[in-house]
GROMACS .gro file of C-alpha atoms in nm:
model
  397
    1MET     CA    1  -9.481   6.468   3.459
    2HIS     CA    2  -9.435   6.330   3.829
    3LEU     CA    3  -9.626   6.448   4.122
    4LEU     CA    4  -9.402   6.470   4.423
    5PRO     CA    5  -9.032   6.516   4.398
    6LYS     CA    6  -8.841   6.227   4.550
    7GLN     CA    7  -8.821   6.384   4.867
    8GLY     CA    8  -9.232   6.455   4.900
    9TRP     CA    9  -9.328   6.045   4.796
   10THR     CA   10  -9.035   5.949   5.141
   11SER     CA   11  -9.212   6.206   5.328
   12LEU     CA   12  -9.509   6.077   5.237
   13LEU     CA   13  -9.409   5.762   5.289
   14ARG     CA   14  -9.268   5.847   5.706
   15LEU     CA   15  -9.645   6.014   5.773
   16THR     CA   16  -9.825   5.644   5.617
   17LEU     CA   17  -9.600   5.410   5.838
   18LEU     CA   18  -9.635   5.651   6.143
   19LEU     CA   19  -9.988   5.689   6.086
   20CYS     CA   20 -10.066   5.294   6.082
   21LEU     CA   21  -9.798   5.312   6.446
   22ALA     CA   22 -10.040   5.492   6.607
   23ALA     CA   23 -10.339   5.344   6.477
   24ILE     CA   24 -10.230   5.034   6.540
   25MET     CA   25 -10.134   5.201   6.914
   26MET     CA   26 -10.477   5.340   6.981
   27LEU     CA   27 -10.630   4.986   6.841
   28HIS     CA   28 -10.398   4.807   7.028
   29PRO     CA   29 -10.414   5.005   7.457
   30GLN     CA   30 -10.450   4.681   7.667
   31GLN     CA   31 -10.093   4.508   7.486
   32ILE     CA   32  -9.939   4.908   7.356
   33PHE     CA   33  -9.946   4.996   7.757
   34PRO     CA   34  -9.786   4.714   7.886
   35ALA     CA   35  -9.507   4.691   7.653
   36ALA     CA   36  -9.424   5.099   7.747
   37LYS     CA   37  -9.423   4.935   8.103
   38ARG     CA   38  -9.185   4.717   8.096
   39GLY     CA   39  -8.934   5.009   7.890
   40ILE     CA   40  -9.030   5.188   8.165
   41ASP     CA   41  -8.927   4.924   8.398
   42THR     CA   42  -8.640   4.827   8.268
   43TRP     CA   43  -8.461   5.195   8.245
   44TRP     CA   44  -8.566   5.270   8.625
   45GLN     CA   45  -8.424   4.923   8.773
   46VAL     CA   46  -8.149   4.840   8.558
   47VAL     CA   47  -8.107   5.074   8.267
   48PHE     CA   48  -8.090   5.355   8.477
   49PRO     CA   49  -7.896   5.275   8.879
   50GLY     CA   50  -7.599   5.100   8.613
   51LEU     CA   51  -7.538   5.371   8.389
   52PHE     CA   52  -7.631   5.708   8.563
   53PRO     CA   53  -7.359   5.707   8.771
   54PHE     CA   54  -7.017   5.623   8.505
   55PHE     CA   55  -7.137   5.853   8.298
   56VAL     CA   56  -7.159   6.165   8.557
   57ILE     CA   57  -6.780   6.044   8.681
   58SER     CA   58  -6.656   5.999   8.295
   59GLU     CA   59  -6.775   6.292   8.262
   60LEU     CA   60  -6.591   6.443   8.575
   61MET     CA   61  -6.264   6.262   8.445
   62ILE     CA   62  -6.308   6.408   8.063
   63GLN     CA   63  -6.381   6.756   8.260
   64LEU     CA   64  -6.106   6.770   8.510
   65GLY     CA   65  -5.821   6.672   8.256
   66VAL     CA   66  -5.787   6.280   8.427
   67VAL     CA   67  -5.857   6.154   7.992
   68HIS     CA   68  -5.584   6.394   7.897
   69PHE     CA   69  -5.369   6.255   8.140
   70LEU     CA   70  -5.486   5.860   8.055
   71SER     CA   71  -5.467   5.994   7.645
   72ILE     CA   72  -5.030   6.021   7.720
   73PHE     CA   73  -5.029   5.756   8.038
   74LEU     CA   74  -5.161   5.424   7.908
   75GLU     CA   75  -5.022   5.547   7.472
   76PRO     CA   76  -4.772   5.198   7.531
   77VAL     CA   77  -5.087   4.961   7.597
   78MET     CA   78  -5.328   5.117   7.443
   79ARG     CA   79  -5.197   5.161   7.044
   80PRO     CA   80  -5.011   4.800   7.030
   81LEU     CA   81  -5.329   4.601   7.171
   82PHE     CA   82  -5.621   4.760   6.969
   83ASN     CA   83  -5.466   5.084   6.742
   84VAL     CA   84  -5.615   5.343   6.974
   85PRO     CA   85  -5.496   5.615   7.187
   86GLY     CA   86  -5.454   5.537   7.500
   87ALA     CA   87  -5.742   5.801   7.620
   88GLY     CA   88  -5.984   5.531   7.459
   89ALA     CA   89  -5.931   5.396   7.818
   90LEU     CA   90  -6.140   5.553   7.942
   91VAL     CA   91  -6.407   5.403   7.736
   92VAL     CA   92  -6.264   5.100   7.718
   93ALA     CA   93  -6.288   5.092   8.155
   94ALA     CA   94  -6.711   5.204   8.097
   95GLY     CA   95  -6.709   5.006   7.813
   96TYR     CA   96  -6.650   4.682   7.978
   97THR     CA   97  -6.841   4.756   8.340
   98SER     CA   98  -7.151   4.933   8.272
   99GLY     CA   99  -7.177   4.823   7.916
  100ALA     CA  100  -7.408   4.977   7.596
  101PRO     CA  101  -7.401   5.253   7.482
  102ILE     CA  102  -7.203   5.396   7.676
  103GLY     CA  103  -6.972   5.335   7.498
  104GLY     CA  104  -7.063   5.589   7.178
  105ILE     CA  105  -7.064   5.843   7.413
  106LEU     CA  106  -6.757   5.890   7.546
  107THR     CA  107  -6.648   5.776   7.169
  108SER     CA  108  -6.851   6.053   7.058
  109GLN     CA  109  -6.683   6.288   7.328
  110LEU     CA  110  -6.326   6.242   7.264
  111HIS     CA  111  -6.402   6.313   6.959
  112ARG     CA  112  -6.555   6.649   6.997
  113GLN     CA  113  -6.243   6.711   7.237
  114ASN     CA  114  -6.006   6.644   7.029
  115LEU     CA  115  -5.831   6.325   7.161
  116ILE     CA  116  -5.925   6.048   6.882
  117ASP     CA  117  -5.958   6.127   6.520
  118ARG     CA  118  -6.237   6.033   6.264
  119GLU     CA  119  -6.129   5.637   6.191
  120GLU     CA  120  -5.976   5.543   6.503
  121ALA     CA  121  -6.334   5.640   6.663
  122ALA     CA  122  -6.544   5.403   6.389
  123ARG     CA  123  -6.313   5.147   6.564
  124LEU     CA  124  -6.345   5.249   6.949
  125VAL     CA  125  -6.645   5.249   6.927
  126ALA     CA  126  -6.693   4.862   6.772
  127PHE     CA  127  -6.535   4.706   7.013
  128THR     CA  128  -6.687   4.931   7.412
  129ASN     CA  129  -7.013   4.887   7.375
  130ASN     CA  130  -7.103   4.538   7.550
  131ALA     CA  131  -7.265   4.396   7.818
  132SER     CA  132  -7.163   4.432   8.172
  133PRO     CA  133  -7.068   4.187   8.341
  134LEU     CA  134  -7.326   4.234   8.632
  135PHE     CA  135  -7.634   4.210   8.397
  136MET     CA  136  -7.479   3.851   8.268
  137LEU     CA  137  -7.370   3.772   8.598
  138SER     CA  138  -7.722   3.876   8.805
  139SER     CA  139  -7.978   3.939   8.513
  140VAL     CA  140  -7.887   3.660   8.226
  141ALA     CA  141  -7.764   3.412   8.505
  142VAL     CA  142  -8.005   3.479   8.791
  143GLY     CA  143  -8.259   3.635   8.652
  144PHE     CA  144  -8.370   3.477   8.329
  145LEU     CA  145  -8.171   3.133   8.373
  146HIS     CA  146  -8.220   3.069   8.792
  147LEU     CA  147  -7.843   2.901   8.735
  148PRO     CA  148  -7.531   3.197   8.872
  149GLN     CA  149  -7.292   2.886   8.777
  150VAL     CA  150  -7.351   3.012   8.426
  151GLY     CA  151  -7.327   3.361   8.463
  152TRP     CA  152  -6.894   3.359   8.416
  153LEU     CA  153  -6.878   3.126   8.167
  154LEU     CA  154  -7.151   3.379   7.924
  155ALA     CA  155  -6.903   3.615   8.036
  156LEU     CA  156  -6.585   3.484   7.903
  157SER     CA  157  -6.788   3.424   7.558
  158HIS     CA  158  -6.830   3.821   7.520
  159TYR     CA  159  -6.588   3.910   7.627
  160SER     CA  160  -6.305   3.687   7.484
  161ALA     CA  161  -6.511   3.738   7.155
  162ASN     CA  162  -6.519   4.143   7.191
  163ILE     CA  163  -6.116   4.146   7.284
  164ILE     CA  164  -6.066   3.890   6.962
  165THR     CA  165  -6.311   4.170   6.719
  166GLY     CA  166  -6.127   4.483   6.905
  167VAL     CA  167  -5.795   4.356   6.772
  168PHE     CA  168  -5.878   4.221   6.473
  169LEU     CA  169  -6.061   4.616   6.364
  170LYS     CA  170  -5.702   4.735   6.431
  171TYR     CA  171  -5.576   4.525   6.146
  172LEU     CA  172  -5.884   4.732   5.981
  173SER     CA  173  -5.631   5.080   5.963
  174PRO     CA  174  -5.332   5.151   5.943
  175PRO     CA  175  -5.067   5.073   6.181
  176LYS     CA  176  -4.883   5.397   6.427
  177THR     CA  177  -4.674   5.401   6.661
  178ALA     CA  178  -4.711   5.540   7.018
  179PRO     CA  179  -4.497   5.855   7.063
  180ALA     CA  180  -4.541   5.785   7.405
  181ALA     CA  181  -4.383   5.434   7.428
  182GLY     CA  182  -4.056   5.572   7.391
  183TYR     CA  183  -3.972   5.778   7.698
  184PRO     CA  184  -3.927   5.696   7.984
  185LEU     CA  185  -4.097   5.593   8.324
  186ARG     CA  186  -4.045   5.907   8.449
  187THR     CA  187  -4.078   6.137   8.123
  188LEU     CA  188  -4.358   5.959   8.054
  189PHE     CA  189  -4.532   6.061   8.406
  190ARG     CA  190  -4.458   6.429   8.371
  191LEU     CA  191  -4.598   6.402   8.001
  192ALA     CA  192  -4.914   6.276   8.183
  193VAL     CA  193  -4.938   6.498   8.457
  194SER     CA  194  -4.889   6.859   8.237
  195HIS     CA  195  -5.158   6.759   7.972
  196MET     CA  196  -5.370   6.717   8.305
  197GLU     CA  197  -5.272   7.057   8.360
  198LYS     CA  198  -5.360   7.232   8.117
  199ALA     CA  199  -5.696   7.043   8.022
  200ARG     CA  200  -5.770   7.176   8.349
  201GLN     CA  201  -5.671   7.517   8.326
  202ALA     CA  202  -5.898   7.572   7.995
  203ASN     CA  203  -6.176   7.422   8.221
  204HIS     CA  204  -6.142   7.704   8.539
  205LYS     CA  205  -6.474   7.671   8.652
  206PRO     CA  206  -6.531   7.535   9.003
  207PHE     CA  207  -6.515   7.140   9.107
  208GLY     CA  208  -6.948   7.262   9.168
  209HIS     CA  209  -6.969   7.430   8.944
  210LEU     CA  210  -6.877   7.129   8.645
  211LEU     CA  211  -7.001   6.853   8.869
  212GLY     CA  212  -7.307   6.989   8.781
  213ASP     CA  213  -7.306   7.044   8.413
  214ALA     CA  214  -7.205   6.671   8.431
  215THR     CA  215  -7.438   6.561   8.675
  216LYS     CA  216  -7.696   6.742   8.398
  217LYS     CA  217  -7.544   6.572   8.154
  218ALA     CA  218  -7.535   6.223   8.224
  219MET     CA  219  -7.992   6.339   8.276
  220GLN     CA  220  -8.016   6.419   7.991
  221ASN     CA  221  -7.852   6.113   7.830
  222ILE     CA  222  -8.000   5.857   8.051
  223LEU     CA  223  -8.293   6.038   7.866
  224VAL     CA  224  -8.215   5.982   7.624
  225VAL     CA  225  -8.099   5.628   7.700
  226GLY     CA  226  -8.477   5.569   7.814
  227GLY     CA  227  -8.677   5.742   7.495
  228PHE     CA  228  -8.519   5.421   7.291
  229ILE     CA  229  -8.601   5.176   7.490
  230ILE     CA  230  -8.924   5.247   7.547
  231VAL     CA  231  -8.994   5.322   7.160
  232PHE     CA  232  -8.879   4.980   7.121
  233SER     CA  233  -9.014   4.765   7.348
  234VAL     CA  234  -9.353   4.921   7.197
  235LEU     CA  235  -9.194   4.888   6.904
  236ILE     CA  236  -9.140   4.492   6.890
  237GLU     CA  237  -9.449   4.492   7.010
  238ILE     CA  238  -9.643   4.610   6.726
  239LEU     CA  239  -9.459   4.401   6.475
  240THR     CA  240  -9.563   4.101   6.666
  241LEU     CA  241  -9.889   4.204   6.683
  242LEU     CA  242  -9.884   4.184   6.259
  243GLY     CA  243  -9.679   3.842   6.273
  244PHE     CA  244  -9.396   4.001   6.158
  245VAL     CA  245  -9.115   3.830   6.461
  246LYS     CA  246  -9.272   3.483   6.344
  247ILE     CA  247  -9.133   3.592   5.983
  248ALA     CA  248  -8.831   3.697   6.086
  249GLY     CA  249  -8.777   3.388   6.290
  250ALA     CA  250  -8.871   3.185   5.996
  251ALA     CA  251  -8.610   3.348   5.730
  252ILE     CA  252  -8.346   3.284   6.077
  253GLY     CA  253  -8.474   2.897   6.078
  254TYR     CA  254  -8.375   2.813   5.736
  255PHE     CA  255  -8.012   2.868   5.911
  256LEU     CA  256  -8.041   2.712   6.238
  257ILE     CA  257  -8.230   2.413   6.205
  258PRO     CA  258  -7.969   2.257   6.009
  259LEU     CA  259  -7.788   2.317   6.259
  260GLY     CA  260  -7.961   2.140   6.493
  261PHE     CA  261  -8.151   2.402   6.649
  262ALA     CA  262  -8.451   2.374   6.854
  263PRO     CA  263  -8.758   2.602   6.650
  264ASP     CA  264  -8.925   2.714   6.955
  265LEU     CA  265  -8.553   2.961   6.969
  266LEU     CA  266  -8.662   3.093   6.689
  267VAL     CA  267  -8.931   3.318   6.700
  268PRO     CA  268  -8.661   3.439   7.092
  269LEU     CA  269  -8.440   3.503   6.891
  270ALA     CA  270  -8.635   3.640   6.655
  271SER     CA  271  -8.731   3.916   6.948
  272GLY     CA  272  -8.379   3.990   7.078
  273LEU     CA  273  -8.212   4.049   6.688
  274LEU     CA  274  -8.467   4.356   6.791
  275GLU     CA  275  -8.448   4.393   7.193
  276MET     CA  276  -8.179   4.185   7.356
  277THR     CA  277  -8.299   4.134   7.743
  278ILE     CA  278  -8.603   4.088   7.518
  279GLY     CA  279  -8.466   3.803   7.326
  280ILE     CA  280  -8.272   3.621   7.622
  281LYS     CA  281  -8.570   3.578   7.830
  282MET     CA  282  -8.788   3.393   7.520
  283VAL     CA  283  -8.483   3.141   7.513
  284SER     CA  284  -8.456   3.189   7.888
  285GLU     CA  285  -8.851   3.047   7.887
  286SER     CA  286  -8.837   2.761   7.611
  287ASN     CA  287  -8.806   2.420   7.549
  288ALA     CA  288  -8.504   2.368   7.381
  289PRO     CA  289  -8.233   2.205   7.509
  290PHE     CA  290  -7.934   2.420   7.790
  291LEU     CA  291  -7.668   2.435   7.530
  292GLN     CA  292  -7.865   2.514   7.284
  293GLN     CA  293  -8.074   2.813   7.513
  294LEU     CA  294  -7.660   2.928   7.614
  295VAL     CA  295  -7.536   2.977   7.244
  296CYS     CA  296  -7.841   3.186   7.227
  297THR     CA  297  -7.832   3.427   7.501
  298SER     CA  298  -7.429   3.483   7.444
  299LEU     CA  299  -7.571   3.495   7.027
  300LEU     CA  300  -7.790   3.783   7.131
  301LEU     CA  301  -7.516   3.939   7.359
  302GLY     CA  302  -7.283   3.941   7.108
  303TRP     CA  303  -7.495   4.165   6.834
  304ALA     CA  304  -7.708   4.365   7.115
  305GLY     CA  305  -7.979   4.401   6.953
  306VAL     CA  306  -8.143   4.660   6.728
  307ALA     CA  307  -8.271   4.936   7.015
  308VAL     CA  308  -7.920   4.953   7.152
  309HIS     CA  309  -7.780   5.014   6.761
  310ALA     CA  310  -8.022   5.258   6.781
  311GLN     CA  311  -7.896   5.452   7.104
  312VAL     CA  312  -7.504   5.376   6.949
  313ALA     CA  313  -7.626   5.529   6.609
  314ALA     CA  314  -7.816   5.833   6.815
  315PHE     CA  315  -7.515   5.977   6.947
  316THR     CA  316  -7.200   5.921   6.732
  317SER     CA  317  -7.381   6.027   6.433
  318GLU     CA  318  -7.366   6.400   6.559
  319ALA     CA  319  -7.041   6.354   6.616
  320GLY     CA  320  -6.939   6.215   6.277
  321ILE     CA  321  -6.821   5.916   6.327
  322PRO     CA  322  -6.876   5.578   6.048
  323PHE     CA  323  -7.182   5.364   6.172
  324GLY     CA  324  -7.007   5.026   5.962
  325PRO     CA  325  -6.757   4.939   6.188
  326TYR     CA  326  -6.942   4.906   6.476
  327PHE     CA  327  -7.222   4.702   6.252
  328LEU     CA  328  -6.994   4.477   6.083
  329ALA     CA  329  -6.779   4.470   6.517
  330ARG     CA  330  -7.133   4.389   6.652
  331GLY     CA  331  -7.243   4.046   6.355
  332LEU     CA  332  -6.844   3.925   6.394
  333GLN     CA  333  -6.830   3.911   6.762
  334ALA     CA  334  -7.187   3.758   6.780
  335CYS     CA  335  -7.052   3.475   6.661
  336LEU     CA  336  -6.783   3.445   6.727
  337SER     CA  337  -7.003   3.436   7.117
  338GLY     CA  338  -7.146   3.147   7.003
  339ILE     CA  339  -6.935   2.928   6.883
  340ILE     CA  340  -6.680   2.990   7.195
  341THR     CA  341  -7.023   2.927   7.406
  342PHE     CA  342  -7.065   2.583   7.233
  343ILE     CA  343  -6.680   2.463   7.290
  344ALA     CA  344  -6.709   2.579   7.629
  345GLY     CA  345  -7.012   2.486   7.751
  346LEU     CA  346  -6.914   2.115   7.604
  347SER     CA  347  -6.678   2.161   7.835
  348VAL     CA  348  -6.772   2.319   8.104
  349LEU     CA  349  -7.139   2.212   8.190
  350PRO     CA  350  -7.099   1.799   8.245
  351PHE     CA  351  -6.881   1.949   8.546
  352LEU     CA  352  -7.183   2.176   8.661
  353SER     CA  353  -7.495   2.097   8.808
  354LEU     CA  354  -7.822   2.290   8.627
  355GLU     CA  355  -8.030   2.298   8.923
  356VAL     CA  356  -8.264   2.543   8.897
  357ILE     CA  357  -8.226   2.808   9.193
  358GLN     CA  358  -8.387   3.115   9.332
  359VAL     CA  359  -8.157   3.364   9.411
  360ARG     CA  360  -8.258   3.652   9.523
  361PRO     CA  361  -8.038   4.011   9.255
  362PRO     CA  362  -7.881   4.233   9.403
  363SER     CA  363  -7.926   4.551   9.485
  364ALA     CA  364  -7.875   4.796   9.258
  365TRP     CA  365  -7.659   5.047   9.443
  366THR     CA  366  -7.483   4.664   9.440
  367LEU     CA  367  -7.442   4.707   9.115
  368VAL     CA  368  -7.307   5.021   9.070
  369LEU     CA  369  -7.035   4.990   9.439
  370GLN     CA  370  -6.899   4.623   9.202
  371SER     CA  371  -6.936   4.832   8.827
  372VAL     CA  372  -6.675   5.139   9.053
  373LYS     CA  373  -6.469   4.885   9.105
  374THR     CA  374  -6.433   4.675   8.856
  375MET     CA  375  -6.387   4.971   8.642
  376ALA     CA  376  -6.065   5.086   8.873
  377ALA     CA  377  -5.960   4.787   8.862
  378ILE     CA  378  -5.910   4.808   8.426
  379LEU     CA  379  -5.739   5.048   8.486
  380GLY     CA  380  -5.551   4.894   8.709
  381LEU     CA  381  -5.494   4.645   8.471
  382LEU     CA  382  -5.390   4.910   8.182
  383SER     CA  383  -5.228   5.164   8.351
  384CYS     CA  384  -4.982   4.801   8.420
  385MET     CA  385  -4.908   4.688   8.111
  386SER     CA  386  -4.830   5.052   8.062
  387LEU     CA  387  -4.587   5.097   8.264
  388MET     CA  388  -4.468   4.712   8.143
  389ALA     CA  389  -4.461   4.824   7.850
  390VAL     CA  390  -4.235   5.091   7.907
  391LEU     CA  391  -4.037   4.888   8.123
  392ARG     CA  392  -3.911   4.702   7.869
  393ARG     CA  393  -3.752   4.914   7.708
  394SER     CA  394  -3.574   5.037   7.945
  395ILE     CA  395  -3.443   4.750   7.912
  396ARG     CA  396  -3.363   4.669   7.638
  397THR     CA  397  -3.264   5.054   7.515
   0.00000   0.00000   0.00000
């Protein structure tokens, strides 16, 4: 006869783990407190200014019906490229501009409003939770590597691998037609405006009320993201104290040492698998050859870290979106990013000056303004591609 049912043993195990974590935190406050402070600093200085404005803008675009407009108007380009509706263009633009986990948050919101189905949401969230370009060009290239000239190499590798991943994922689902692509340009525009007006009429609150709701929801989301960052910063410190990070690094060494990677990169990679930013910083401080540092940095940018995975899962699980395609995509993009960086690095690095320089990173508001411009540029590019697709079809017919 069992002393406890299966669920009872599971609950007991969780309680034991939590008590052990609490005990470690009380026994090592001198290590835990700085770890928590690092998490808070990362959230306040990097994540908050980079994500919060986009949370507000994206929520307003949904409430005002702009996403419903994009769902029709950008269908001719989004469906052939990624096999997702035109509404996914907002997620692509925001994800490629401001980084994770905004792709998971926006995809969940679109799924709740029935603008995308469950399968499309799973694929969309898989390739729209990227590292932001400004994070790579500023924090990584300038702040960690002190070589601004390699930022574009990392960004090119990262987004090339991401687009390849998105195109690959579309073949995992049956192709769907894009009805909007068959309309003439004038009809397509009128239909898109009609959908936007219907959505706006269904949500007839005044703009001030919508702005207040958007700000409140954005603040809730950004606090959840900050909580995850702080928790994982502390968790990584605990795992380091217990020696698990070194054990994980040794396991990684079985695969990378035969490929010629420096042993100095093993512990940074193990840390980066949990939290990307910490791992990349440790990689930049290692004594490994610079090309290997770039490859590992690109790999970690593609993987994003378990801390980011947990943030994305927290938002997508509430909407019932499967997590499997996202996890598959992270592994695929990490490998592709590393390979592209290695090939590009062999070709480009000999022509670059690798003299370390000290450059002051741009201010938070500068980053926000540049991100908004980038997001607008991406939506503009997708709109032009959609227009070209419709015009080409019109000429053929």
